[in-house]
């Protein structure tokens, strides 16, 4: 059985102090929960402080991005080992906002997945189609391309912990959620595609998160689908109350 993972992506919100305040409020709300994994991904400057505040809890720390080199003259970049030193266990890679605004490509995603794996971080690789691509009937070819290219040259042994987040771009921050059937269909496709590429053992054990306007009101119906193993939550992860209600889906 796959253990559910509920992950919060704080994007460019929250200073270190605001993040610590959140973590202190979240802790009692999720105390004792161990049948699902929980992760929060603050912006880089807040990683260490939020990681410290989450230490007594079972909530893991994640980063929103990384660079693939170990160190060097790369102004503005953050190396995998720096994330590890801040206490990160997860790293989000290839979020659609990075693809859309910061030139992230399937090739940079691939390099980052390799770097994450080498550093012992769990990559949360994001894939998803735009509204135009969906309307043109291109959803599966796009997912196929993003997964094939993003995982090229990697082998199943490297990817035992891999998490894929299916985030239809048209559902991120828009209030539009994919229907549970649309989400399940895409998740099923992703799992069978990964099975073809890397084998069914990896694919059956791999967690696939849904992302796109997840809220306390829709998490339970999403989690009832057989191939949805958790959620990557943006807006609703910014308040301890809404995030904890998502974590406590039943
Ligand atoms: C996200 O940031 O990955 C996301 C899905 O955002 P939201 O939940 O706000 O749509």
XYZ file of C-alpha atoms and ligand atoms in Angstrom, residues 9 11 95 97 167 171-175 211-214 232-236, ligand 1:
29
model
C 3.924 24.472 -1.603
C 5.549 29.466 -3.318
C 6.605 23.086 -11.045
C 5.314 28.127 -12.544
C -0.828 19.330 -11.796
C -6.250 24.101 -12.291
C -3.370 25.746 -10.400
C -4.424 28.766 -8.377
C -7.549 29.167 -10.507
C -10.164 27.590 -8.264
C -2.304 19.374 -7.497
C -4.632 22.133 -8.603
C -6.955 24.043 -6.270
C -7.063 21.284 -3.644
C 0.392 19.078 -3.680
C -1.386 22.065 -2.211
C -0.631 25.712 -2.977
C -3.067 28.365 -1.742
C -4.783 26.193 0.859
C 0.644 24.341 -6.523
O 1.223 25.350 -6.183
O 1.305 23.346 -6.816
C -0.818 24.358 -6.576
C -1.434 23.267 -6.941
O -1.462 25.522 -6.222
P -3.031 25.675 -5.816
O -3.330 24.606 -4.810
O -3.124 27.049 -5.242
O -3.827 25.499 -7.072
